[in-house]
Coordinates of C-alpha atoms and ligand atoms in Angstrom, one line a residue:
M1035 CA 0.0 0.0 0.0
Q1036 CA 1.3 3.5 -0.9
E1037 CA 0.3 7.0 0.1
K1038 CA 0.3 9.7 -2.7
T1039 CA 3.9 10.6 -1.9
G1040 CA 5.0 7.1 -3.0
V1041 CA 6.3 6.2 0.5
P1042 CA 5.0 2.7 1.5
L1043 CA 2.8 2.7 4.6
I1044 CA 3.2 0.1 7.3
H1045 CA 0.0 -1.5 8.6
I1046 CA -0.9 -4.6 10.5
L1047 CA -2.4 -7.4 8.6
D1048 CA -5.9 -8.5 9.5
P1049 CA -6.2 -11.9 11.3
A1050 CA -7.7 -13.7 8.3
T1051 CA -4.7 -12.8 6.1
V1052 CA -2.3 -13.7 8.9
N1053 CA -4.0 -17.1 9.2
Q1054 CA -3.8 -17.7 5.4
I1055 CA -0.1 -16.9 5.4
A1056 CA 0.5 -19.2 8.4
A1057 CA -1.6 -21.9 6.7
G1058 CA 1.0 -21.9 3.9
E1059 CA 3.5 -23.3 6.4
V1060 CA 1.4 -25.8 8.3
V1061 CA -0.9 -27.0 5.6
E1062 CA 1.0 -27.6 2.4
R1063 CA -1.2 -30.4 1.0
P1064 CA -3.9 -32.8 1.9
A1065 CA -1.3 -35.0 3.7
S1066 CA -0.6 -32.2 6.1
V1067 CA -4.3 -32.0 7.0
V1068 CA -4.3 -35.8 7.7
K1069 CA -1.1 -35.5 9.7
E1070 CA -2.4 -32.7 11.9
L1071 CA -5.8 -34.2 12.5
V1072 CA -4.4 -37.7 13.3
E1073 CA -1.8 -36.2 15.6
N1074 CA -4.6 -34.3 17.5
A1075 CA -6.5 -37.6 17.8
I1076 CA -3.4 -39.3 19.2
D1077 CA -2.9 -36.4 21.7
A1078 CA -6.5 -36.8 22.7
G1079 CA -5.7 -40.3 23.9
A1080 CA -7.5 -42.2 21.1
G1081 CA -7.3 -46.0 21.0
S1082 CA -8.7 -46.1 17.5
V1083 CA -8.4 -43.5 14.7
T1084 CA -10.3 -43.7 11.3
I1085 CA -9.3 -41.6 8.3
D1086 CA -11.9 -41.4 5.5
L1087 CA -10.9 -40.0 2.2
T1088 CA -13.3 -39.0 -0.5
A1089 CA -11.9 -38.4 -4.0
T1090 CA -13.1 -37.8 -7.5
K1091 CA -11.1 -39.0 -10.5
D1092 CA -8.7 -36.1 -10.1
T1093 CA -8.6 -34.8 -6.6
I1094 CA -9.2 -35.5 -3.0
T1095 CA -12.4 -33.7 -2.0
A1096 CA -12.8 -34.5 1.6
I1097 CA -10.8 -35.8 4.6
R1098 CA -12.5 -36.9 7.8
V1099 CA -10.6 -38.1 10.9
T1100 CA -12.6 -39.7 13.6
D1101 CA -11.3 -40.7 17.0
D1102 CA -12.5 -42.1 20.3
G1103 CA -10.3 -39.8 22.3
C1104 CA -11.1 -37.4 25.1
G1105 CA -13.4 -35.1 23.0
M1106 CA -14.0 -31.4 23.7
S1107 CA -16.5 -29.4 25.7
P1108 CA -18.7 -27.0 23.9
A1109 CA -16.5 -24.0 24.9
D1110 CA -13.3 -25.8 23.9
A1111 CA -14.8 -26.8 20.6
K1112 CA -15.1 -23.2 19.6
L1113 CA -11.8 -22.1 21.2
A1114 CA -9.9 -24.9 19.3
F1115 CA -10.1 -22.9 16.1
V1116 CA -8.7 -19.7 17.5
P1117 CA -5.0 -19.2 16.5
H1118 CA -2.6 -20.3 19.3
A1119 CA -5.3 -21.9 21.3
T1120 CA -3.9 -25.1 22.8
S1121 CA -4.5 -27.3 25.8
K1122 CA -1.1 -28.9 25.5
I1123 CA 1.3 -26.3 26.8
G1124 CA 0.9 -23.5 29.3
S1125 CA 4.2 -21.7 29.3
L1126 CA 7.6 -21.4 27.7
D1127 CA 8.9 -23.9 30.2
D1128 CA 6.6 -26.6 28.9
L1129 CA 8.3 -26.3 25.6
H1130 CA 11.3 -28.1 27.0
R1131 CA 9.4 -31.2 28.0
I1132 CA 6.9 -31.7 25.2
R1133 CA 5.3 -35.1 25.3
T1134 CA 2.3 -34.3 23.0
L1135 CA 2.6 -34.1 19.2
G1136 CA 0.9 -30.7 19.0
F1137 CA 1.7 -27.7 21.1
R1138 CA 1.6 -24.7 18.8
G1139 CA -2.2 -24.3 18.7
E1140 CA -2.0 -23.6 15.0
A1141 CA -3.3 -26.5 13.1
L1142 CA -7.1 -26.2 13.5
A1143 CA -7.0 -22.4 13.0
T1144 CA -5.0 -22.7 9.8
I1145 CA -6.9 -25.6 8.4
A1146 CA -10.1 -23.8 9.0
A1147 CA -8.7 -20.7 7.3
V1148 CA -8.2 -22.5 4.0
S1149 CA -11.1 -24.9 3.9
R1150 CA -14.6 -25.8 5.2
V1151 CA -14.4 -27.6 8.5
T1152 CA -17.1 -29.5 10.3
L1153 CA -16.3 -30.5 13.9
V1154 CA -18.4 -32.9 15.9
T1155 CA -17.2 -33.7 19.4
K1156 CA -18.3 -34.9 22.7
P1157 CA -16.2 -35.3 25.9
R1158 CA -15.5 -38.9 26.8
G1159 CA -17.7 -40.1 29.6
S1160 CA -19.9 -37.0 29.7
G1161 CA -23.1 -39.1 29.7
A1162 CA -26.2 -37.4 28.6
V1163 CA -24.5 -34.0 27.9
P1164 CA -25.0 -33.4 24.2
G1165 CA -22.1 -33.1 21.8
T1166 CA -21.1 -29.9 19.9
R1167 CA -21.1 -29.2 16.2
V1168 CA -19.0 -26.3 14.8
V1169 CA -18.9 -25.4 11.1
I1170 CA -16.2 -23.0 9.9
A1171 CA -15.4 -21.9 6.3
G1172 CA -12.4 -19.7 5.4
G1173 CA -12.0 -18.9 9.1
T1174 CA -15.5 -17.7 9.6
V1175 CA -17.7 -19.6 12.0
L1176 CA -21.0 -20.5 10.2
E1177 CA -22.6 -22.6 12.8
T1178 CA -22.3 -23.8 16.4
A1179 CA -24.9 -26.1 17.8
G1180 CA -25.5 -28.9 20.2
T1181 CA -25.9 -32.3 18.6
G1182 CA -26.1 -35.9 19.4
A1183 CA -22.6 -37.5 19.0
P1184 CA -20.5 -40.5 20.1
D1185 CA -17.7 -39.9 22.6
G1186 CA -14.7 -38.5 20.8
T1187 CA -14.1 -36.2 17.9
S1188 CA -14.7 -36.2 14.2
I1189 CA -13.3 -33.5 12.0
L1190 CA -14.4 -33.2 8.3
V1191 CA -12.3 -31.0 6.0
E1192 CA -13.8 -30.2 2.6
D1193 CA -13.0 -27.7 -0.2
L1194 CA -9.3 -27.5 0.8
F1195 CA -7.6 -24.4 -0.5
F1196 CA -10.8 -23.1 -2.0
N1197 CA -9.8 -19.6 -1.1
T1198 CA -6.1 -19.9 -1.9
P1199 CA -6.1 -20.6 -5.6
A1200 CA -2.3 -20.4 -5.9
R1201 CA -1.9 -23.2 -3.4
K1202 CA -4.7 -25.2 -5.0
K1203 CA -3.0 -25.0 -8.4
F1204 CA 0.2 -26.4 -6.9
Q1205 CA -1.5 -29.6 -5.7
K1206 CA 0.0 -32.6 -7.5
S1207 CA -2.0 -35.4 -9.0
K1208 CA -4.4 -37.3 -6.8
N1209 CA -2.1 -40.3 -6.7
T1210 CA 0.9 -38.3 -5.6
E1211 CA -1.2 -36.8 -2.8
L1212 CA -2.4 -40.2 -1.8
A1213 CA 1.2 -41.4 -1.7
H1214 CA 2.0 -38.6 0.7
I1215 CA -0.9 -39.5 2.9
H1216 CA 0.4 -43.1 3.0
D1217 CA 3.9 -41.9 3.9
V1218 CA 2.5 -39.8 6.8
L1219 CA 0.3 -42.6 8.1
E1220 CA 3.1 -45.2 7.9
G1221 CA 5.3 -43.1 10.1
I1222 CA 2.4 -42.4 12.5
C1223 CA 1.3 -46.1 12.6
L1224 CA 4.9 -47.3 13.3
S1225 CA 5.4 -44.9 16.1
H1226 CA 2.1 -45.8 17.7
P1227 CA 1.6 -49.5 17.4
N1228 CA -0.7 -49.3 20.4
I1229 CA -3.3 -47.4 18.4
A1230 CA -5.5 -49.0 15.7
F1231 CA -5.6 -47.0 12.5
H1232 CA -8.1 -47.4 9.6
L1233 CA -7.8 -45.7 6.3
N1234 CA -10.8 -45.8 4.0
Y1235 CA -10.8 -44.5 0.5
N1236 CA -14.2 -43.8 -1.1
G1237 CA -15.6 -46.3 1.4
T1238 CA -13.1 -49.0 0.7
S1239 CA -10.6 -50.1 3.4
H1240 CA -7.0 -49.3 2.3
L1241 CA -4.8 -49.6 5.4
V1242 CA -5.6 -51.1 8.7
T1243 CA -3.4 -51.6 11.7
D1244 CA -4.5 -53.2 14.9
R1245 CA -3.6 -52.3 18.4
T1246 CA -0.7 -54.5 18.9
A1247 CA 2.0 -55.2 21.5
S1248 CA 4.5 -56.2 18.8
P1249 CA 5.7 -53.5 16.4
L1250 CA 6.5 -56.4 13.9
D1251 CA 2.8 -56.9 13.4
T1252 CA 2.4 -53.2 12.3
I1253 CA 5.5 -53.5 10.0
A1254 CA 4.0 -56.7 8.5
R1255 CA 0.6 -55.0 8.0
L1256 CA 2.2 -52.0 6.3
F1257 CA 5.0 -53.6 4.2
G1258 CA 4.1 -57.2 4.0
S1259 CA 5.3 -60.2 6.0
E1260 CA 8.2 -61.0 3.7
V1261 CA 10.0 -57.9 5.0
I1262 CA 10.0 -59.3 8.5
R1263 CA 12.3 -62.1 7.6
D1264 CA 15.1 -59.8 6.6
L1265 CA 14.9 -57.6 9.7
V1266 CA 17.1 -57.8 12.7
P1267 CA 16.1 -56.2 16.1
V1268 CA 18.0 -53.2 17.3
E1269 CA 18.3 -52.2 20.9
G1270 CA 20.4 -49.7 22.7
S1271 CA 20.3 -47.5 25.7
L1272 CA 22.1 -44.7 27.5
P1273 CA 20.8 -42.8 30.6
I1274 CA 19.5 -40.2 28.2
L1275 CA 17.9 -42.4 25.6
S1276 CA 16.7 -45.8 24.5
I1277 CA 16.5 -47.2 21.0
A1278 CA 14.2 -50.0 19.9
G1279 CA 13.3 -51.2 16.5
F1280 CA 14.5 -53.1 13.5
V1281 CA 17.0 -52.7 10.6
S1282 CA 17.2 -54.8 7.5
R1283 CA 19.9 -57.2 6.4
P1284 CA 22.0 -55.5 3.7
S1285 CA 20.2 -57.6 1.0
L1286 CA 17.0 -55.5 1.5
A1287 CA 18.8 -52.3 0.8
R1288 CA 17.2 -49.7 -1.4
K1289 CA 18.2 -46.8 -3.6
D1290 CA 16.4 -44.2 -1.5
R1291 CA 15.9 -43.4 2.2
A1292 CA 12.1 -43.8 2.0
R1293 CA 12.1 -46.9 4.2
M1294 CA 14.2 -45.4 6.9
I1295 CA 11.3 -44.5 9.3
V1296 CA 12.4 -43.0 12.5
S1297 CA 10.4 -41.6 15.4
V1298 CA 11.8 -39.6 18.3
N1299 CA 9.6 -39.7 21.4
Q1300 CA 6.8 -41.1 19.3
R1301 CA 7.0 -38.3 16.8
F1302 CA 7.7 -39.5 13.2
I1303 CA 10.5 -37.1 12.1
T1304 CA 13.0 -36.6 9.3
S1305 CA 16.5 -36.4 10.6
P1306 CA 19.4 -36.6 8.2
A1307 CA 21.8 -37.0 11.2
I1308 CA 20.0 -40.0 12.5
N1309 CA 19.6 -41.5 9.0
D1310 CA 23.3 -41.1 8.5
A1311 CA 24.1 -42.8 11.8
I1312 CA 21.9 -45.8 10.9
K1313 CA 23.7 -46.0 7.5
A1314 CA 27.1 -45.7 9.2
G1315 CA 26.2 -48.7 11.4
Y1316 CA 26.4 -50.8 8.2
G1317 CA 29.9 -49.7 7.6
T1318 CA 31.1 -51.2 4.3
L1319 CA 28.2 -53.7 4.2
L1320 CA 26.3 -51.2 2.0
A1321 CA 27.5 -49.2 -1.0
K1322 CA 27.5 -45.5 -0.7
D1323 CA 24.3 -45.1 -2.7
R1324 CA 22.3 -47.8 -1.0
F1325 CA 20.1 -47.4 2.1
P1326 CA 18.8 -49.9 4.5
V1327 CA 15.3 -50.4 5.6
A1328 CA 15.0 -49.2 9.2
F1329 CA 12.2 -48.8 11.7
L1330 CA 13.5 -47.2 14.8
N1331 CA 11.7 -45.7 17.8
I1332 CA 14.0 -43.6 19.9
S1333 CA 13.1 -42.2 23.2
I1334 CA 15.3 -39.2 24.2
D1335 CA 15.2 -37.1 27.3
T1336 CA 12.7 -34.4 26.2
T1337 CA 15.0 -31.6 27.5
L1338 CA 17.5 -32.6 24.7
V1339 CA 15.0 -32.5 21.9
D1340 CA 13.8 -29.3 20.3
V1341 CA 10.7 -30.0 18.2
N1342 CA 9.9 -26.3 17.7
V1343 CA 12.1 -26.0 14.6
H1344 CA 9.4 -25.8 11.9
P1345 CA 5.6 -25.4 12.1
T1346 CA 5.2 -28.9 10.6
K1347 CA 7.2 -30.3 13.5
K1348 CA 8.8 -32.9 11.2
Q1349 CA 12.3 -31.7 12.0
I1350 CA 14.0 -31.8 15.4
R1351 CA 17.2 -30.2 16.9
L1352 CA 19.1 -32.4 19.3
S1353 CA 21.4 -31.3 22.1
R1354 CA 24.3 -33.8 22.5
E1355 CA 23.6 -34.9 19.0
K1356 CA 27.0 -36.6 18.6
E1357 CA 26.5 -38.8 21.6
I1358 CA 23.0 -39.7 20.4
T1359 CA 23.9 -40.5 16.8
E1360 CA 27.0 -42.5 17.9
K1361 CA 24.7 -44.6 20.0
V1362 CA 22.4 -45.2 17.1
R1363 CA 25.3 -46.2 14.9
T1364 CA 26.8 -48.7 17.4
S1365 CA 23.3 -50.1 18.2
V1366 CA 22.7 -50.8 14.5
R1367 CA 26.2 -52.2 14.1
N1368 CA 25.8 -54.5 17.1
A1369 CA 22.5 -55.7 15.8
L1370 CA 24.0 -56.6 12.5
L1371 CA 27.0 -58.3 14.1
A1372 CA 24.7 -60.4 16.1
H1373 CA 23.2 -61.8 13.0
D1374 CA 24.4 -63.9 10.2
L1375 CA 25.0 -61.9 7.1
I1376 CA 26.4 -64.5 4.8
P1377 CA 24.4 -65.3 1.8
A1378 CA 22.6 -68.6 2.1
A1379 CA 23.0 -71.3 -0.6
G1380 CA 20.7 -70.7 -3.5
Q1381 CA 20.9 -66.9 -3.1
P1382 CA 24.5 -66.0 -3.6
G1383 CA 25.3 -62.4 -4.5
T1384 CA 22.6 -60.9 -2.3
M1385 CA 25.3 -59.0 -0.4
M1386 CA 26.1 -55.5 -1.6
P1387 CA 29.6 -54.8 -2.8
L1388 CA 31.8 -52.8 -0.5
V1389 CA 32.7 -50.3 -3.1
S1390 CA 30.3 -47.6 -4.0
E1391 CA 31.1 -47.4 -7.6
P1392 CA 30.6 -50.0 -10.3
P1393 CA 33.7 -52.1 -10.9
A1394 CA 36.1 -50.2 -13.1
T1395 CA 37.2 -53.3 -14.8
P1396 CA 34.9 -56.1 -15.9
V1397 CA 35.0 -59.1 -13.6
K1398 CA 37.8 -61.3 -14.8
T1399 CA 37.8 -64.9 -15.6
Y1400 CA 40.8 -66.5 -14.2
D1401 CA 43.2 -68.7 -16.1
I1402 CA 42.6 -72.2 -14.9
S1403 CA 44.6 -73.9 -17.6
T1404 CA 47.3 -74.6 -15.1
M1405 CA 44.9 -76.2 -12.7
P1406 CA 46.0 -79.5 -11.4
G1407 CA 43.9 -82.6 -11.7
P1408 CA 41.4 -83.5 -9.1
A1409 CA 43.2 -83.3 -5.8
G1410 CA 42.4 -85.2 -2.7
V1411 CA 41.8 -83.1 0.2
F1412 CA 45.3 -81.7 1.1
E1413 CA 46.9 -84.8 -0.1
C1414 CA 49.1 -83.4 -2.8
S1415 CA 51.8 -80.9 -2.2
H1416 CA 51.7 -78.5 -5.0
A1417 CA 54.7 -77.0 -6.7
G1418 CA 53.4 -73.5 -6.1
T1419 CA 53.1 -73.9 -2.4
A1420 CA 56.3 -72.1 -1.5
A1421 CA 55.5 -69.1 -3.7
T1422 CA 51.9 -69.2 -2.5
D1423 CA 53.1 -69.2 1.0
Q1424 CA 55.2 -66.2 0.5
R1425 CA 52.4 -64.4 -1.1
L1426 CA 50.0 -65.2 1.7
R1427 CA 52.5 -64.2 4.3
Q1428 CA 53.0 -60.9 2.7
T1429 CA 49.4 -60.0 3.3
E1430 CA 49.7 -60.9 6.9
L1431 CA 52.3 -58.2 7.6
S1432 CA 49.8 -55.6 8.5
V1433 CA 46.4 -57.1 9.0
D1434 CA 46.9 -57.4 12.7
T1435 CA 47.2 -53.6 13.1
D1436 CA 43.6 -53.3 14.4
P1437 CA 42.8 -56.0 16.9
A1438 CA 39.3 -54.5 17.2
Y1439 CA 38.5 -56.2 13.9
L1440 CA 38.8 -59.6 15.5
V1441 CA 36.7 -58.7 18.5
S1442 CA 34.0 -57.3 16.2
S1443 CA 34.4 -59.8 13.4
L1444 CA 31.4 -60.1 11.1
L1445 CA 32.1 -63.8 10.7
P1446 CA 31.9 -66.6 13.3
A1447 CA 34.9 -68.8 13.9
I1448 CA 35.6 -70.9 10.9
E1449 CA 37.4 -74.1 10.6
V1450 CA 38.8 -75.2 7.3
I1451 CA 38.0 -78.8 6.4
G1452 CA 39.2 -79.1 2.8
E1453 CA 39.6 -77.6 -0.5
F1454 CA 38.2 -78.3 -3.9
S1455 CA 39.8 -77.8 -7.3
G1456 CA 42.3 -75.2 -6.0
I1457 CA 39.4 -72.8 -6.2
Y1458 CA 37.1 -73.3 -3.2
I1459 CA 37.9 -73.7 0.4
L1460 CA 35.5 -76.0 2.3
A1461 CA 35.0 -74.9 5.9
R1462 CA 32.5 -75.2 8.8
T1463 CA 31.3 -72.9 11.5
Q1464 CA 30.6 -73.9 15.0
G1465 CA 27.0 -73.3 14.2
D1466 CA 26.9 -76.4 12.1
E1467 CA 27.1 -74.7 8.7
L1468 CA 29.1 -75.6 5.7
L1469 CA 30.9 -72.7 4.0
L1470 CA 32.2 -72.7 0.5
I1471 CA 34.8 -69.9 0.2
D1472 CA 36.2 -68.6 -3.0
Q1473 CA 39.9 -68.6 -2.3
H1474 CA 40.8 -66.0 -4.8
A1475 CA 37.9 -63.7 -4.0
A1476 CA 38.7 -64.0 -0.3
H1477 CA 42.4 -63.2 -0.7
E1478 CA 41.5 -60.4 -3.1
R1479 CA 39.3 -58.9 -0.4
I1480 CA 42.2 -59.2 2.2
L1481 CA 44.7 -57.5 -0.1
Y1482 CA 42.2 -54.8 -1.0
E1483 CA 41.5 -53.8 2.6
Q1484 CA 45.1 -54.1 3.4
V1485 CA 46.1 -51.7 0.7
S1486 CA 43.2 -49.3 1.0
G1487 CA 43.8 -49.2 4.8
Q1488 CA 47.2 -47.6 4.2
L1489 CA 46.5 -44.0 4.9
Q1490 CA 49.8 -42.5 3.6
E1491 CA 49.6 -40.3 0.6
T1492 CA 52.5 -42.4 -1.0
R1493 CA 52.0 -46.1 -0.3
P1494 CA 54.9 -48.2 0.8
S1495 CA 56.9 -49.7 -2.0
Q1496 CA 59.7 -52.3 -2.2
E1497 CA 62.6 -52.1 -4.6
L1498 CA 63.0 -55.1 -7.0
I1499 CA 66.3 -56.9 -6.8
S1500 CA 66.6 -56.6 -10.5
P1501 CA 64.4 -54.1 -12.4
V1502 CA 61.9 -55.6 -14.8
V1503 CA 61.6 -54.4 -18.3
L1504 CA 58.1 -54.0 -19.8
H1505 CA 57.4 -53.5 -23.5
R1506 CA 54.1 -52.0 -24.5
T1507 CA 52.5 -50.9 -27.7
P1508 CA 52.9 -47.2 -28.6
K1509 CA 49.3 -46.5 -27.5
E1510 CA 49.7 -48.3 -24.2
A1511 CA 53.0 -46.6 -23.6
A1512 CA 51.4 -43.2 -24.0
I1513 CA 48.7 -44.1 -21.4
L1514 CA 51.3 -45.5 -19.1
H1515 CA 53.4 -42.4 -19.3
D1516 CA 50.3 -40.4 -18.1
L1517 CA 49.7 -42.8 -15.3
M1518 CA 53.3 -42.9 -14.0
P1519 CA 52.7 -40.2 -11.3
A1520 CA 49.6 -41.9 -10.0
L1521 CA 51.4 -45.3 -10.1
A1522 CA 54.3 -43.8 -8.1
L1523 CA 51.9 -42.8 -5.3
E1524 CA 50.7 -46.4 -5.2
G1525 CA 54.3 -47.7 -4.9
F1526 CA 55.1 -48.6 -8.5
I1527 CA 58.3 -46.8 -9.5
L1528 CA 58.6 -46.8 -13.3
E1529 CA 61.1 -45.2 -15.6
G1530 CA 60.9 -44.7 -19.3
F1531 CA 63.4 -47.1 -21.0
G1532 CA 63.8 -46.1 -24.6
R1533 CA 60.8 -46.0 -26.9
D1534 CA 57.7 -47.7 -25.6
A1535 CA 59.5 -49.6 -22.9
F1536 CA 59.6 -49.1 -19.1
L1537 CA 61.8 -50.1 -16.3
V1538 CA 60.0 -51.2 -13.2
R1539 CA 62.2 -50.5 -10.2
A1540 CA 59.9 -50.9 -7.3
V1541 CA 56.4 -52.3 -6.6
P1542 CA 53.9 -52.0 -3.7
V1543 CA 55.0 -54.0 -0.6
V1544 CA 51.9 -56.2 -0.8
L1545 CA 53.1 -57.7 -4.0
G1546 CA 56.1 -59.1 -2.2
R1547 CA 59.4 -59.8 -3.9
L1548 CA 57.6 -60.5 -7.1
E1549 CA 59.0 -63.8 -8.2
E1550 CA 56.6 -64.0 -11.1
T1551 CA 57.0 -60.8 -13.1
T1552 CA 54.1 -61.8 -15.2
I1553 CA 51.9 -60.3 -12.5
L1554 CA 53.4 -56.9 -13.3
D1555 CA 52.6 -57.3 -17.0
D1556 CA 49.0 -58.3 -16.0
I1557 CA 48.7 -55.3 -13.8
I1558 CA 49.9 -52.9 -16.4
S1559 CA 47.6 -54.5 -19.0
D1560 CA 44.6 -54.0 -16.7
L1561 CA 45.6 -50.4 -16.1
V1562 CA 45.9 -49.4 -19.7
S1563 CA 43.1 -51.5 -21.0
E1564 CA 40.4 -49.5 -22.7
E1565 CA 37.6 -51.1 -20.8
A1566 CA 38.9 -49.7 -17.6
A1567 CA 36.6 -46.7 -17.9
Q1568 CA 37.6 -44.0 -15.4
T1569 CA 34.6 -44.2 -13.2
V1570 CA 36.6 -44.4 -10.1
S1571 CA 39.7 -42.6 -8.9
N1572 CA 43.1 -43.8 -10.0
R1573 CA 43.9 -44.8 -6.5
E1574 CA 40.8 -47.0 -6.2
R1575 CA 41.4 -48.5 -9.6
I1576 CA 45.0 -49.4 -9.0
T1577 CA 44.2 -50.8 -5.5
R1578 CA 41.6 -53.1 -7.0
I1579 CA 43.9 -54.3 -9.8
V1580 CA 46.7 -54.9 -7.3
A1581 CA 44.4 -56.8 -5.1
C1582 CA 43.1 -58.9 -8.0
R1583 CA 46.4 -59.6 -9.5
G1584 CA 48.2 -60.0 -6.2
A1585 CA 45.8 -62.5 -4.8
V1586 CA 46.4 -66.2 -5.1
K1587 CA 45.1 -67.4 -8.5
A1588 CA 42.2 -69.7 -8.8
G1589 CA 43.6 -73.2 -9.4
T1590 CA 46.5 -72.7 -6.9
V1591 CA 46.2 -75.6 -4.5
C1592 CA 46.8 -74.3 -1.0
T1593 CA 47.6 -76.4 2.1
R1594 CA 45.1 -76.6 4.9
E1595 CA 47.3 -74.3 6.9
Q1596 CA 47.3 -71.7 4.1
C1597 CA 43.5 -72.0 3.6
Q1598 CA 43.1 -71.5 7.4
R1599 CA 45.3 -68.4 7.2
I1600 CA 43.2 -66.9 4.4
V1601 CA 40.0 -67.6 6.4
D1602 CA 41.4 -66.2 9.6
Q1603 CA 42.5 -63.0 7.8
L1604 CA 39.1 -62.7 6.1
R1605 CA 37.5 -62.7 9.5
R1606 CA 39.3 -59.5 10.3
M1607 CA 38.0 -57.7 7.2
K1608 CA 35.6 -54.8 7.5
N1609 CA 33.5 -56.4 4.7
P1610 CA 34.4 -60.1 4.5
F1611 CA 31.4 -61.0 2.4
T1612 CA 32.4 -59.7 -1.0
C1613 CA 35.5 -59.2 -3.2
P1614 CA 36.2 -55.6 -4.3
H1615 CA 34.2 -56.3 -7.4
G1616 CA 31.1 -57.2 -5.3
R1617 CA 31.2 -60.9 -6.0
P1618 CA 30.5 -63.1 -2.9
T1619 CA 33.5 -64.5 -1.1
M1620 CA 31.5 -67.3 0.4
I1621 CA 28.2 -69.2 0.3
R1622 CA 26.7 -70.9 3.2
F1623 CA 24.7 -74.2 3.6
T1624 CA 23.0 -74.8 6.8
R1625 CA 22.7 -78.4 8.0
K1626 CA 18.9 -78.0 7.5
E1627 CA 19.4 -76.9 3.9
L1628 CA 21.6 -79.9 3.2
D1629 CA 19.1 -82.2 4.8
T1630 CA 16.4 -80.8 2.7
M1631 CA 18.5 -81.2 -0.5
F1632 CA 19.1 -84.9 0.4
K1633 CA 15.4 -85.2 1.2
R1634 CA 16.2 -86.3 4.8
I1635 CA 13.4 -84.1 6.0
Ligands
ADP1085 P1 -2.3 -28.1 19.0 O1 -2.5 -29.5 18.6 O2 -1.0 -27.6 18.7 O3 -2.7 -27.8 20.5 P2 -4.5 -27.6 17.2 O4 -4.9 -26.4 16.5 O5 -4.1 -28.8 16.4 O6 -3.3 -27.2 18.2 O7 -5.6 -28.0 18.2 C1 -6.1 -27.0 19.2 C2 -6.6 -27.7 20.4 O8 -7.9 -28.3 20.0 C3 -5.8 -28.8 21.0 O9 -4.8 -28.3 21.9 C4 -6.9 -29.7 21.7 O10 -7.1 -29.2 22.9 C5 -8.1 -29.5 20.8 N1 -8.3 -30.6 19.9 C6 -8.0 -30.7 18.6 N2 -8.3 -31.9 18.1 C7 -8.8 -32.6 19.1 C8 -9.3 -33.9 19.1 N3 -9.3 -34.8 18.1 N4 -9.7 -34.4 20.3 C9 -9.7 -33.6 21.4 N5 -9.3 -32.3 21.4 C10 -8.8 -31.8 20.2
MG1086 MG1 -2.5 -30.2 16.8

């Protein structure tokens, strides 16, 4: 508004405008109406809440939420629609110990400002006293009257955004809005398994949860009973908090965070910090871009939780956040450790690869032309044993650096019982399971973690007694020249040696004294090969190649002692389940599975 002089005049907005502006923050879409009304029903102590949606082909036309909660007196029924009218807090102090979902006294006022609302309510246990009916449209009270009503409250919202055309225009398709409503209700149902929720859509039942003592029942209702099989329970507590819920085995991981459903003090919230902590609990069991399924209810000392961050109350601010998220991380980790994460027979490859990026090089097939004939279990001593031994020992130099790995090993104790074809190690766990371990993949994993665990900018290298000469094609030589600085950081010291040839003076320590110089040739071939698309850093690429080429080859018969050493080292790995390319290192057969295969049961 401007006076004739052109200077703008300040004036105070009328309450109706203020409410409409506020409505923009609290009531973004039909799902926000559902959320606010259902939360009010929960705060009213309801044991059962019913949501009825009415929709045409294109839009949701009405939302009704009915509860059997405490209800409202005639006076409160009118007051409830006044902005900042609330029965839930009395003073600033109360803000620090909020136990209810609502407390701002905004929702009903703002919903009524942008729609037509019909409230019917009656206080619980008020006997013959009649109920109250209030009709409000666009913030104006149209009707208040006594009426017959059951105990509890029913609020009908129609013509949403009828007086805010801009907001109405921004509503997404009906199905998108329905999806949002489902998201809201899933979060609410999971944080309140003790309340029965019913969602009806044009009179047809869509979602029902019962009052249940077991949150698993609610999860099964919402997401299907198959999900339950892949969940492990999580528990954790500190004096300031307790954590309860479930997280999924890595095999159930998803591309998005949509199934990480977390509530704090029974409020379904979105917390990037807590989501990150859950994910961190998986360590290298999940790739960077995969997310677990998680249903966690966390109770935190209310004085540490600020829910007054945003009018929608979906975000929280935590005091002592580090302590809290660290407990979440360790609780998830412990839950996973306590459970068997090895793929069962018949479903290999369900584990996620450790690495976040797709493999830079296609998975190799290994040369088995040198494979010995069928060997009895450890009967033959193989010519390669001494060299193999040397190579294995090399990897043992530094794996012991962190004894914590053993304490927290993701694998149970494993006893080697044999080997097959120089490719597979046969082993058993104390839990009466038979394991088939891919010897090469296992050793590759060990080398990979050993090398990538070296934190130095320049990785340790070892001079060769006599330098090795490598001849390459002109094209490969050009690529190799470019890669020389990156290779030097990884411990490969190369020099140009005339046209298209190189002198290798030193190699990474993990490759040992390099008796077989063909390894070097293989590594360089992998590096310069065209398929090796640059999707990962040079460091990561070289580490993987070194691990792959440095590991004992498939077809190398190892002694029982050597196999046992591979297995023991594997147990110390952060991710013992896959090789760096994401292939499984082992497959498990339980006694029961074998019995079934042999039709013993
Ligand atoms: P808030 O929930 O933040 O207090 P609302 O605007 O959502 O604010 O509700 C205002 C008040 O109306 C509540 O504090 C409560 O006293 C009353 N109320 C709202 N919904 C219900 C209900 N379903 N049952 C009983 N009382 C209700
Ligand atoms: Mg409320």
